[in-house]
XYZ file of C-alpha atoms in Angstrom:
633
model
C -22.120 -18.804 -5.126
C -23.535 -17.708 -1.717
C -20.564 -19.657 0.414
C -18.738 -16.739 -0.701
C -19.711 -14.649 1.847
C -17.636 -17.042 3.894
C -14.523 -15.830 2.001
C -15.117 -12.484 4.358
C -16.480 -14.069 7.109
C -13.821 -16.351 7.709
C -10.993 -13.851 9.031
C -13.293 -11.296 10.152
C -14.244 -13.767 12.967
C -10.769 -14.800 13.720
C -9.630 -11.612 13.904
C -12.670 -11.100 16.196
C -12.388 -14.491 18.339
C -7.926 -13.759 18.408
C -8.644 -10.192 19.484
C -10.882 -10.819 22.463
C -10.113 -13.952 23.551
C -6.476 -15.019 22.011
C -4.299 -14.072 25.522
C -6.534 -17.185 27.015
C -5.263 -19.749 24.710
C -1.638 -20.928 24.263
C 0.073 -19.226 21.439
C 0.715 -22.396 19.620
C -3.362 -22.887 20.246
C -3.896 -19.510 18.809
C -1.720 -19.534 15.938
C -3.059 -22.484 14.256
C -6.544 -21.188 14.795
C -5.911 -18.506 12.438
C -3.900 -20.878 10.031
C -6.835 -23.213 9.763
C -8.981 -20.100 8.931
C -7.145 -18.761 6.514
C -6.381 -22.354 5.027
C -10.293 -22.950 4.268
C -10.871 -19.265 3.210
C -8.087 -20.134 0.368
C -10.155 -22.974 0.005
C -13.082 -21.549 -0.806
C -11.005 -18.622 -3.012
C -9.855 -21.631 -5.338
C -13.335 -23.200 -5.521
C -14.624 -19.528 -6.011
C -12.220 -19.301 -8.636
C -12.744 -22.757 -10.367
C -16.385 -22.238 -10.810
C -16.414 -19.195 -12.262
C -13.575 -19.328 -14.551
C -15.456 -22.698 -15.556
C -18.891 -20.798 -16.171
C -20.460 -20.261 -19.767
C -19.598 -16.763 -20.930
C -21.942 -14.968 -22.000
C -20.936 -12.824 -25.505
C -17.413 -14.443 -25.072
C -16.777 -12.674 -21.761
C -17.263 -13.772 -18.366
C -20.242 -12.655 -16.604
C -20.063 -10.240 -13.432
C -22.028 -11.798 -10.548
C -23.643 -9.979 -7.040
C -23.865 -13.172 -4.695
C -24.854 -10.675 -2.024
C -25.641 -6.794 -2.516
C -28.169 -4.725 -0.413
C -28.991 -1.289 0.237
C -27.309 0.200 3.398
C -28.051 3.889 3.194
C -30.518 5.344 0.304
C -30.023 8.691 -0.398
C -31.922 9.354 -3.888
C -33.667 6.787 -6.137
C -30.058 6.538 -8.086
C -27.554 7.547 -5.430
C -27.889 4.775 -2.792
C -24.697 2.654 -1.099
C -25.457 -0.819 -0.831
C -22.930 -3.463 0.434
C -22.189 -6.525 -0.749
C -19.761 -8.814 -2.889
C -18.546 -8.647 -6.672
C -17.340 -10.965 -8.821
C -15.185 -10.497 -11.829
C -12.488 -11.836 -13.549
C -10.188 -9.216 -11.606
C -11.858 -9.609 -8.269
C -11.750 -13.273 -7.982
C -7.916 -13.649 -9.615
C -7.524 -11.072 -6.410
C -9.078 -13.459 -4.293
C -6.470 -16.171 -5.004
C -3.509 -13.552 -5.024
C -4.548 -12.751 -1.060
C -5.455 -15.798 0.644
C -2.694 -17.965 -0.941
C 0.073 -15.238 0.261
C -1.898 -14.738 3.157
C -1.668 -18.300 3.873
C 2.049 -18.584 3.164
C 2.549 -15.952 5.670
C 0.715 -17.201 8.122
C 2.130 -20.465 8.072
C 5.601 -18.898 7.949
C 4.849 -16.893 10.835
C 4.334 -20.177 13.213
C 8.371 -20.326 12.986
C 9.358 -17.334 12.565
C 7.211 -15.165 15.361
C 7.951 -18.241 17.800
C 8.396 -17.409 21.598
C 7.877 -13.211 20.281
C 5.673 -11.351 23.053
C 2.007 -10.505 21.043
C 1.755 -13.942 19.043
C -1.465 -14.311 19.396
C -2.155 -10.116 19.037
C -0.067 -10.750 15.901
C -2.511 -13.703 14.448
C -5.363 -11.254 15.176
C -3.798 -8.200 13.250
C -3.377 -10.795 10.229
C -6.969 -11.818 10.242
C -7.730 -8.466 10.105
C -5.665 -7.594 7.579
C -6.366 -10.315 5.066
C -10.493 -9.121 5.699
C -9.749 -5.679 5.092
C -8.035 -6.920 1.765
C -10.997 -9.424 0.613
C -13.558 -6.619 1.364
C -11.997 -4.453 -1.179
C -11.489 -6.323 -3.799
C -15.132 -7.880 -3.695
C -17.055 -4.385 -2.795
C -19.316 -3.592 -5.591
C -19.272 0.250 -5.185
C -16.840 2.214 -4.581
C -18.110 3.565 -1.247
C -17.883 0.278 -0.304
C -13.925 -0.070 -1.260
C -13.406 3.061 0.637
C -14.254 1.724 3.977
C -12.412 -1.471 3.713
C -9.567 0.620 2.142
C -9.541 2.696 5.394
C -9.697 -0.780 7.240
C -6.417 -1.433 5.193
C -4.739 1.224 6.441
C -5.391 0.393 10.051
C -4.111 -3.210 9.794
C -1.071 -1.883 8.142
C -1.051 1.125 11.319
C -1.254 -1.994 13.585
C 1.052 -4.527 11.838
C 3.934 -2.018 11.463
C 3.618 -0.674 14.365
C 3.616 -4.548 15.919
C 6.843 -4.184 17.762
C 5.559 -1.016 19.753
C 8.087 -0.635 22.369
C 10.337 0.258 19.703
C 10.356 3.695 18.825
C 11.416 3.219 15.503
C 8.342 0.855 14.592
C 6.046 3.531 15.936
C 7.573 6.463 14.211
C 7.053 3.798 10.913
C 3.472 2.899 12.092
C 2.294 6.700 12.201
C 4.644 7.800 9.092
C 2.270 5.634 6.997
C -1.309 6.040 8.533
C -0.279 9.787 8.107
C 0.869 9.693 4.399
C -1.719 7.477 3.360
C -4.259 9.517 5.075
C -3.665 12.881 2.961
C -3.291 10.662 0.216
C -6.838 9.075 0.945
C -8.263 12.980 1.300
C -7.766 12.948 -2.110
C -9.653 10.077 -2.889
C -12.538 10.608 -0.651
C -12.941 14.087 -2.705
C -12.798 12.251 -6.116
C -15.426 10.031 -4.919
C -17.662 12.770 -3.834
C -16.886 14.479 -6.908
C -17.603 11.408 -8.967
C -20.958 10.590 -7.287
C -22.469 14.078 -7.656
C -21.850 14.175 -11.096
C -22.705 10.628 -11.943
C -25.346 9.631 -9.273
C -24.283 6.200 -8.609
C -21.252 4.829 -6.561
C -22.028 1.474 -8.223
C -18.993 0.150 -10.103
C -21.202 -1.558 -12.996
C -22.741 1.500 -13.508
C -19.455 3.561 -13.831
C -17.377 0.813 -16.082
C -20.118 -0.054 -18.091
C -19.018 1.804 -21.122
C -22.210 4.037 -20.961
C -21.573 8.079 -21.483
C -24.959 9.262 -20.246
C -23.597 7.814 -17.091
C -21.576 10.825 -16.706
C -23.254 13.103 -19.198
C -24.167 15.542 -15.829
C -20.446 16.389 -15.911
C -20.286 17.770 -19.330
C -19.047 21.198 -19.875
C -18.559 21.051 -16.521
C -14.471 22.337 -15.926
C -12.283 23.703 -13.660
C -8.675 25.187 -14.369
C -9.316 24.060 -17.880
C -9.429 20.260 -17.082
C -13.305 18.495 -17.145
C -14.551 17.563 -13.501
C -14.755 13.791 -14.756
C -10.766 14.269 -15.428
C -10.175 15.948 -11.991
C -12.234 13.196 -10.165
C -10.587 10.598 -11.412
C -7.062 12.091 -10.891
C -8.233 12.784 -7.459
C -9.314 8.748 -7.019
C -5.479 7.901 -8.025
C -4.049 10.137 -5.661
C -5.630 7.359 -3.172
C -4.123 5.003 -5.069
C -0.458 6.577 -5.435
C -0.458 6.698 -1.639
C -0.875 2.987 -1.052
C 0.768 1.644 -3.822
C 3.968 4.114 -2.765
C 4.162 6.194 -5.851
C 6.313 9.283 -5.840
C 6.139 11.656 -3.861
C 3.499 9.539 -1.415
C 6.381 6.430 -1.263
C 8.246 7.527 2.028
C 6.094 5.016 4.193
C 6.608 2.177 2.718
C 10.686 1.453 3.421
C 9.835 3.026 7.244
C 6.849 -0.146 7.060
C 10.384 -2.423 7.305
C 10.292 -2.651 10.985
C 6.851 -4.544 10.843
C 7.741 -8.245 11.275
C 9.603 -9.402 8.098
C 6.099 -11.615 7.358
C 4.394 -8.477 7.931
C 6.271 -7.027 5.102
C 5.473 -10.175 2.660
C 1.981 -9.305 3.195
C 1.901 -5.595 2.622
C 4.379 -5.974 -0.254
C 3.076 -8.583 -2.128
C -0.600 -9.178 -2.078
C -2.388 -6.727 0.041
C -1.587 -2.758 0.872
C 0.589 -1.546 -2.226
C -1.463 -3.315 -4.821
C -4.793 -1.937 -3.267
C -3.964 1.366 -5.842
C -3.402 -0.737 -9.104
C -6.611 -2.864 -8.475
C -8.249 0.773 -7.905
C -7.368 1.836 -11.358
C -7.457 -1.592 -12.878
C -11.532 -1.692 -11.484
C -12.270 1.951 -12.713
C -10.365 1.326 -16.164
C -13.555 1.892 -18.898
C -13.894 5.309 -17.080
C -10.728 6.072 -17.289
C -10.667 4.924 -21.082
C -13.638 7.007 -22.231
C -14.440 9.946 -19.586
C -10.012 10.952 -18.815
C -7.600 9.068 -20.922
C -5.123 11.975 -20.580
C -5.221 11.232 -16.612
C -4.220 7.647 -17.363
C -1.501 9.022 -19.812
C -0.433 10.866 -16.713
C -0.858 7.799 -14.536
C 1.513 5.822 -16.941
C 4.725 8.867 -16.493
C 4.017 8.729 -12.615
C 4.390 5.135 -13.346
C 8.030 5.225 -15.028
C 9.668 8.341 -13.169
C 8.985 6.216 -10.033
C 9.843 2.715 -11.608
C 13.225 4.668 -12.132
C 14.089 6.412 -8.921
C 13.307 3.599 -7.028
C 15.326 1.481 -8.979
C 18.349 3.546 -8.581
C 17.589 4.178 -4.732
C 17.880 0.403 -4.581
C 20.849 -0.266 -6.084
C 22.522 1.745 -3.350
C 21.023 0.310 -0.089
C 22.866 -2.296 1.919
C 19.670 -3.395 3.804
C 18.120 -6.521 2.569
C 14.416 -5.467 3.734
C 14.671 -1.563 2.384
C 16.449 -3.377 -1.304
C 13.224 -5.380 -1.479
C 11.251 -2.556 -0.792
C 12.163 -0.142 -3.311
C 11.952 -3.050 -5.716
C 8.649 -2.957 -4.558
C 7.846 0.498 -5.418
C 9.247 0.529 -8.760
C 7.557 -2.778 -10.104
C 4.155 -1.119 -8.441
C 5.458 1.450 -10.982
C 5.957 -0.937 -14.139
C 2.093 -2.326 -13.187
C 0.326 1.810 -13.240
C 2.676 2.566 -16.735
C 1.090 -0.992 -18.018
C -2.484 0.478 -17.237
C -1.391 3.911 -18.267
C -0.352 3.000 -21.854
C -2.669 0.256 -22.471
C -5.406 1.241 -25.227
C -2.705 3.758 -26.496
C -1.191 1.916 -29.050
C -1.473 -1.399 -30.570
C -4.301 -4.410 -28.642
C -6.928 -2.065 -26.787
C -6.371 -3.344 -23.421
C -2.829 -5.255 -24.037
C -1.366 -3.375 -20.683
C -4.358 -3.741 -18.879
C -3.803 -7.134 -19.043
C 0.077 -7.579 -18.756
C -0.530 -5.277 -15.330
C -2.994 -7.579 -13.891
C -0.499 -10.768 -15.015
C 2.367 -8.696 -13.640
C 0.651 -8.325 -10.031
C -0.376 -12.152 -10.249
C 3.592 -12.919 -10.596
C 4.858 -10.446 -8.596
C 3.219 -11.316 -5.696
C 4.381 -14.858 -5.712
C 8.084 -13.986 -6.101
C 8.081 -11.095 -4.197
C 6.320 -12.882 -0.957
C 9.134 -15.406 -1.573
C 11.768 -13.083 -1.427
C 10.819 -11.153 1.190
C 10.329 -14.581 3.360
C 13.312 -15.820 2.415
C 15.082 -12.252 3.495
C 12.768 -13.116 6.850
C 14.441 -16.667 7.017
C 18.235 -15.267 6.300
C 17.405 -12.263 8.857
C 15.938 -14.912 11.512
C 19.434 -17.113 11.429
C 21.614 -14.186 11.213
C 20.161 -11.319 13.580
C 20.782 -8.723 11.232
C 19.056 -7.075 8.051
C 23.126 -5.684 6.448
C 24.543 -7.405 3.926
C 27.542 -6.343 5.657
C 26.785 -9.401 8.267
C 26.399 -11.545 5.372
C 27.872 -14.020 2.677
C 28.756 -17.008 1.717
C 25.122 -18.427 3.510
C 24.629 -20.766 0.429
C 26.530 -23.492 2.082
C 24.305 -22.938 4.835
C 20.661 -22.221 3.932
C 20.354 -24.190 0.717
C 17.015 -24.148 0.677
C 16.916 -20.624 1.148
C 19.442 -19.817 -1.301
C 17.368 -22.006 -4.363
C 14.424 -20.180 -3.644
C 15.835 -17.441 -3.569
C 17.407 -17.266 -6.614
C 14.463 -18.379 -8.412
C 12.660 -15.569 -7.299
C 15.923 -12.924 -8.442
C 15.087 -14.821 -11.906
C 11.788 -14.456 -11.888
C 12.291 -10.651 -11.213
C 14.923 -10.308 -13.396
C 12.641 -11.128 -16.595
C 14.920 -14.836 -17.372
C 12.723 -17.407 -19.037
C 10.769 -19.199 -18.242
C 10.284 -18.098 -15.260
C 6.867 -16.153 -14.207
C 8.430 -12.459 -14.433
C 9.592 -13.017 -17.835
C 6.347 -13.557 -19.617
C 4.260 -10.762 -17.452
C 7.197 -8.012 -17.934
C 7.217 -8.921 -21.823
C 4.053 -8.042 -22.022
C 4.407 -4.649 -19.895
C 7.443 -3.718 -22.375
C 5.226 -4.901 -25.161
C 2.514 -2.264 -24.120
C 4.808 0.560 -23.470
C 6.647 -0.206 -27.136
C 3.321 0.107 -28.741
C 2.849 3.365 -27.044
C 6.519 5.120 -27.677
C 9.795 3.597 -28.294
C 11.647 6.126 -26.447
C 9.054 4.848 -23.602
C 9.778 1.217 -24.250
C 13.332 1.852 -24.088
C 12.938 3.521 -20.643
C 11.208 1.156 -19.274
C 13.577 -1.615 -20.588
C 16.609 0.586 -18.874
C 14.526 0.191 -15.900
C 14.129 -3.493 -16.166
C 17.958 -3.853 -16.817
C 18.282 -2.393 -13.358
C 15.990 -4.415 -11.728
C 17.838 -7.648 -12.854
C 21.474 -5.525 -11.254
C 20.234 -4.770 -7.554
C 18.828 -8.144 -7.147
C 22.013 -10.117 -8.355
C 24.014 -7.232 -6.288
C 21.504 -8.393 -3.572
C 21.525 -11.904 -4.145
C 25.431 -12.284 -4.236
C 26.021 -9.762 -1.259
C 23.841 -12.341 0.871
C 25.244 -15.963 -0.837
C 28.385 -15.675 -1.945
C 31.561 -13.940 -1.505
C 33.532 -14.144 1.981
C 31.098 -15.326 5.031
C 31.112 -12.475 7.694
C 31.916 -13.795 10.950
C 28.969 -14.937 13.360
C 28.704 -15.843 16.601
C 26.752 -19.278 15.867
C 26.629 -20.765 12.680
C 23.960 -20.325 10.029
C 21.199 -23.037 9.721
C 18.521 -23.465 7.607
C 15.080 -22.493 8.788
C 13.051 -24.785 10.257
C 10.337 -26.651 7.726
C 7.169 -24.319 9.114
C 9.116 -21.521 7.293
C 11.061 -23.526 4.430
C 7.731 -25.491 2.864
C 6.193 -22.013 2.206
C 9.071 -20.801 0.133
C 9.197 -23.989 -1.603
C 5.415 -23.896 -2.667
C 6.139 -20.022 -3.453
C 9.250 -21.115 -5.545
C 7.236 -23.453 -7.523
C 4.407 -21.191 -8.683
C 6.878 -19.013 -9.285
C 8.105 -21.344 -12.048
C 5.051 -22.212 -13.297
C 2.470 -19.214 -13.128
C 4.246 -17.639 -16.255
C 2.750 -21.122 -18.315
C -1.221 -19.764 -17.185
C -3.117 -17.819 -20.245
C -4.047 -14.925 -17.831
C -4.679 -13.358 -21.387
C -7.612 -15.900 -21.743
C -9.337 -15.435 -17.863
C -8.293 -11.571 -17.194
C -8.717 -8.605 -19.844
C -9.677 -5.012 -20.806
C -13.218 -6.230 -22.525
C -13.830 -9.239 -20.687
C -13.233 -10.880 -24.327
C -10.278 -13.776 -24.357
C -6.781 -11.933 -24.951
C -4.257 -14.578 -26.610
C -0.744 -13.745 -25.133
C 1.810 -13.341 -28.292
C 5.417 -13.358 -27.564
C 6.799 -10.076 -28.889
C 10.390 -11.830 -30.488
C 12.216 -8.669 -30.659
C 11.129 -6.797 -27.465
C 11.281 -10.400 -25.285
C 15.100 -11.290 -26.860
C 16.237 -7.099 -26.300
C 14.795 -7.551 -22.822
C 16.647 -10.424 -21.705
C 19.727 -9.772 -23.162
C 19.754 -6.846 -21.304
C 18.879 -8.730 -18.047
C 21.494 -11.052 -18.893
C 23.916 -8.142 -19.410
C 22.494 -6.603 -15.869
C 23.257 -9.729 -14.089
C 26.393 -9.787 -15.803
C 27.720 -6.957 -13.913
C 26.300 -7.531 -10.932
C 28.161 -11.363 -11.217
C 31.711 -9.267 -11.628
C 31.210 -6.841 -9.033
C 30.297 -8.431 -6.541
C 30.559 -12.607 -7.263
C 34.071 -12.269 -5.732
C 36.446 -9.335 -4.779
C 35.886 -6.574 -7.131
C 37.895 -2.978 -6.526
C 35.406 -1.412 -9.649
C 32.270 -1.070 -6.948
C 34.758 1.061 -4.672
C 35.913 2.997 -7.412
C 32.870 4.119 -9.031
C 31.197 5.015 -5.629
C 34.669 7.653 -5.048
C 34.428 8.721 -8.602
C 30.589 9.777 -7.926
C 30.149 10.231 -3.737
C 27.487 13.122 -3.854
C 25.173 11.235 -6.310
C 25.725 8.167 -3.942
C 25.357 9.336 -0.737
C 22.479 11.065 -2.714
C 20.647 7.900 -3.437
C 21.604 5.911 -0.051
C 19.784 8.868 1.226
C 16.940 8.143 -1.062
C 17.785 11.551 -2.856
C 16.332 13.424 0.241
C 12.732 13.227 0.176
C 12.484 12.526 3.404
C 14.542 15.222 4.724
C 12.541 17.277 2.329
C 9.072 16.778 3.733
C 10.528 17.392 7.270
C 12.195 20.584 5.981
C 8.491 21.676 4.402
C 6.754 19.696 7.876
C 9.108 21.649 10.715
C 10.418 24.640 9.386
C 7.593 25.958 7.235
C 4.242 24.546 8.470
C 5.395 24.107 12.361
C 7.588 27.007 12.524
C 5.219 29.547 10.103
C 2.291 28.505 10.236
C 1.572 26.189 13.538
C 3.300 28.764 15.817
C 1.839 32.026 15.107
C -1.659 30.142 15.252
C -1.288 28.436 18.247
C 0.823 31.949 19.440
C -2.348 33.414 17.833
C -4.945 31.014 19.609
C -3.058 31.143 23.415
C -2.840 35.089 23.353
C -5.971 36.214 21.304
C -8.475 34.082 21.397
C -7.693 32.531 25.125
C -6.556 35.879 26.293
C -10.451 37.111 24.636
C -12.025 34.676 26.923
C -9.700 35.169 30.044
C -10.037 38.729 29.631
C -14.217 38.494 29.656
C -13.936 36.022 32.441
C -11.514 38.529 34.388
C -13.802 41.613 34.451
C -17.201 39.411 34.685
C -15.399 38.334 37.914
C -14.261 41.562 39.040
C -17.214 43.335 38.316
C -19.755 40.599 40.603
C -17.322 41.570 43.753
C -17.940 44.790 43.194
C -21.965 44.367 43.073
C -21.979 41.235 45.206
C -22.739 43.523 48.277
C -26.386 44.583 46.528
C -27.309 41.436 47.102
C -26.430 41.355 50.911
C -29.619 40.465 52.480
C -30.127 42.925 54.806
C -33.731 44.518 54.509
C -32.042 47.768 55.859
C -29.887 48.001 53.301
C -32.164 47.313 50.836
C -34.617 50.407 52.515
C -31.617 52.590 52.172
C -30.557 52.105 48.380
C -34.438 52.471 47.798
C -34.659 55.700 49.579
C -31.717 56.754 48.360
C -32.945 56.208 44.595
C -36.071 57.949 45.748
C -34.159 61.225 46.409
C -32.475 60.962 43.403
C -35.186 60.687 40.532
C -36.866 63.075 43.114
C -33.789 65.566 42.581
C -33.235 65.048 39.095
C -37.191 65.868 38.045
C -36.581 69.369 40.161
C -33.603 70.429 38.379
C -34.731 69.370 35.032
């Protein structure tokens, strides 16, 4: 399978070609360039994909394969970085996840950046992007992921940051290269943490099951945790920052004012699910060298599913709604691989998180382009300037309700049979933990319906032309999106994608599948009486309880928080005495020693006059004095 090398190739010389030489061609010209790259690098994913789901497996699981891996820098005879390509049954269902929403976007983006200033820039930047994406999933060590996960967070630096006259999309740009950066400290340390101990960066080598692997970290602890268990936490720190888990989520609503495509991308099948596929590819070690950190994983998982789910029940902005239902169903995919082995199937959330990211990407790259097509007719991103748009955007409206479905858990759409399985796994590890999580679902199915009736129905706002539909460069995508949502429930991931590699037959859980979508249905429910038509209750319940909802509009404060910590501790106590510290002593040192050097070489410049005269005269005068100091001594 050598042609997959091309999968990388592809983009990386678009990106290349676009970025040097895309202001020469029209941006029509340059636009379908990177379309028709991106269209055979999907290609090649779904061939890629069909011939090795297709292969003999070898013990009844499928067997790993290293088209292309060679040494790049060799340190010891074990520790050596090599680069090249992996595949796996998670690594080439990634491969399908990217290019197709890659290629949805990009298509997409021929109507909707039309006649925008940086089109071809923009096709460049999404080249880019969708490389940085490929590399990662396909890198074979985890040196190798690191780079292309620092390539990542460039294209996102670049993409959000698109519209850079703005100040607003430059503030957003830097607010996530910075967050993610700290965040990716961490995981730079748990990688050299993890290689000492281990000696290999190679990812067969760490998930191969094998304890001598590690056996150079035993005994070894610090703060009573094992260094294995502080490397690995360390590792999902890197993760929690691109997948936007609390406290490292503040970037990713700022990434709105990206181009709403831009956001599809990021949201759906690149950036935020970079972290899950990080713990999804180191899961064995997890398993056997830190289970406790993946126990911790899974409540990071569910306190963030939570507060993002209640921050987005309060926000009247279609893009930041969509994002914090990003962050919490991020969350519902880390509690999957936190609980799974815990209780019940070894493995059963390993695989409803991979199933969940499969789905989620479809629906949630349809809704966001289908917030991008509502946005693009109307000019604005408040459901204040909206309603009633059914009657107008029809296609728009189908899609996306099927994708509010989908989210919402409602059979038989794709959402339904990947968040059974989630609730399924976090049942088998605690009750009280199922039933949070299921609380958490029942609140996903509200803000969406709150969403989805706030932008279709009700009273149209007043506009100043009347809504159309998108044109058919940005409809088609959201129709093929809409119809794998659907569908891609009906696939047995169970059977391609799993803990052991072994098939994993996908049983309906009766009781947890009926609680779960009668309390969707009861979620949507609500959401249908408050805000279908005129409903008083909404008003009511927001002046019965203003603190806790000006609270959550305000996305309880986090923000405000780091900026408190940022400005008035770090700045203000720390930054200014230093650089108070570093402009008085340390430059006041140096001026000081440069002062009196100065000074002193006037003063003894006239030694050097010259003037043989003056030089017989000092001499003489020297003379007399040794002469008159050896007499009186």
């Amino acid at each position: 399978m050598e042609y997959t090398l091309l999968i990388l190739l592809l983009p990386m010389l678009t990106f290349i070609g676009l970025g040097l030489f895309g202001m020469k061609l029209r941006p029509a010209v340059a636009g379908c360039i990177g379309t028709l790259s991106l269209a055979v690098t999907a290609l090649l994913a779904y061939m890629t994909a069909g011939q090795y789901f297709l292969m003999p497996r070898v013990d009844g699981a499928y067997e790993k394969l290293l088209p292309y891996n060679f040494d790049w820098l060799h340190f010891t005879e074990n520790l050596q970085i090599s680069l090249g390509i992996l595949l796996d049954p998670i690594s080439v269902m990634m491969l399908v996840v990217i290019s197709t929403v890659s290629l949805m976007v990009h298509i997409y983006s021929m109507g909707y950046m039309k006649g925008e200033r940086g089109f071809q820039r923009y096709y460049a930047f999404l080249s880019l992007f969708t490389f940085s994406m490929l590399g990662l999933v396909v890198a074979p060590n985890i040196f190798q992921m690191y780079i292309f996960w620092e390539l990542v967070g460039v294209s996102s630096y670049l993409l959000i940051g698109f519209y850079y006259t703005k100040p607003e999309a430059i503030a957003a740009s830097k607010k996530a290269f910075i967050v993610t950066r700290f965040a990716d400290l961490g995981f730079l340390l748990g990688i050299l943490l993890l290689s000492f101990f281990t000696g290999t960066f190679d990812f067969e080598a760490l998930t191969s099951g094998d304890t001598s692997v590690f056996s150079g970290a035993a005994g070894v602890t610090f703060m009573g945790a094992s260094v294995m268990s502080w490397a690995l936490a360390l590792i999902f720190i890197g993760g929690a920052g691109k997948s936007a888990m609390f406290p490292l989520h503040i970037w990713l609503p700022d990434a709105m004012e990206g181009p709403t495509p831009v956001s599809a991308l990021i949201h759906a099948a690149t950036m935020v699910v970079a972290g899950v596929f990080l713990v999804a590819r180191l899961f064995p070690l997890y398993i056997i060298a830190a289970p406790e950190v993946l126990v911790g994983i899974a409540y990071v998982g569910a306190f963030t599913s939570l507060y993002a789910a209640v921050v987005a029940c309060m926000q009247t902005d279609i893009k930041r709604v969509l994002a914090f239902s990003t962050i919490s169903q991020i969350g519902f995919m880390m509690v999957a691989l936190g609980v799974s082995g815990m209780g019940g199937h070894e493995g059963t959330g390993y695989m409803a998180s991979m199933f969940h990211l499969f789905t989620h990407a479809m629906f949630k790259a349809l809704l966001f382009l289908c917030a991008g097509a509502i946005i693009h007719t109307i000019g604005s991103n408040e459901m204040s300037r909206m309603g009633g748009l059914r009657k107008y955007m029809p296609v728009t409206h189908i899609t996306f309700l099927i994708a509010c479905l989908a989210i919402a858990g409602i059979p038989p759409f794709s959402g339904f049979f990947s968040k059974d399985e989630i609730l399924s796994a976090t049942f088998s590890f605690s009750p009280v933990f199922g039933c949070f999580m299921s609380f958490v679902a029942g609140l996903t199915a509200f803000y969406m319906f709150r969403l989805y009736y706030g932008i279709f129905w009700g009273t149209p706002a007043k506009h100043e032309h009347t809504p159309h539909e998108a044109p058919k460069s940005m409809t088609i995508p959201l129709m093929i999106l809409a119809i794998i949502t659907v569908f891609a429930g009906f696939i047995p991931f169970g059977q391609f994608v799993s803990s052991d590699g072994q098939p994993y037959t996908i049983h309906l859980n009766l009781g947890v599948a009926i609680a779960s979508v009668v309390i969707a249905l009861i979620a949507i429910g609500i959401a249908t009486y408050f805000y279908k038509s005129k409903c008083d209750i909404p008003e009511r319940l927001l002046n019965m309880f203003p603190h806790f909802h000006r609270a959550a509009y305000h996305r309880f404060y986090i923000d405000e928080f780091y900026l408190f910590i940022t400005k008035r501790i770090i700045f203000n106590c720390v930054s200014r005495p230093i650089a108070w510290f570093d402009r008085h002593v340390i430059d006041g040192t140096m001026n000081g020693i440069a002062y009196v050097t100065q000074r002193a070489s006037v003063l003894i410049r006239g030694l050097q006059s010259g003037q043989v005269q003056q030089y017989a005269f000092v001499f003489l005068l020297g003379t007399l004095l040794i002469v008159l100091l050896v007499v009186l001594i």
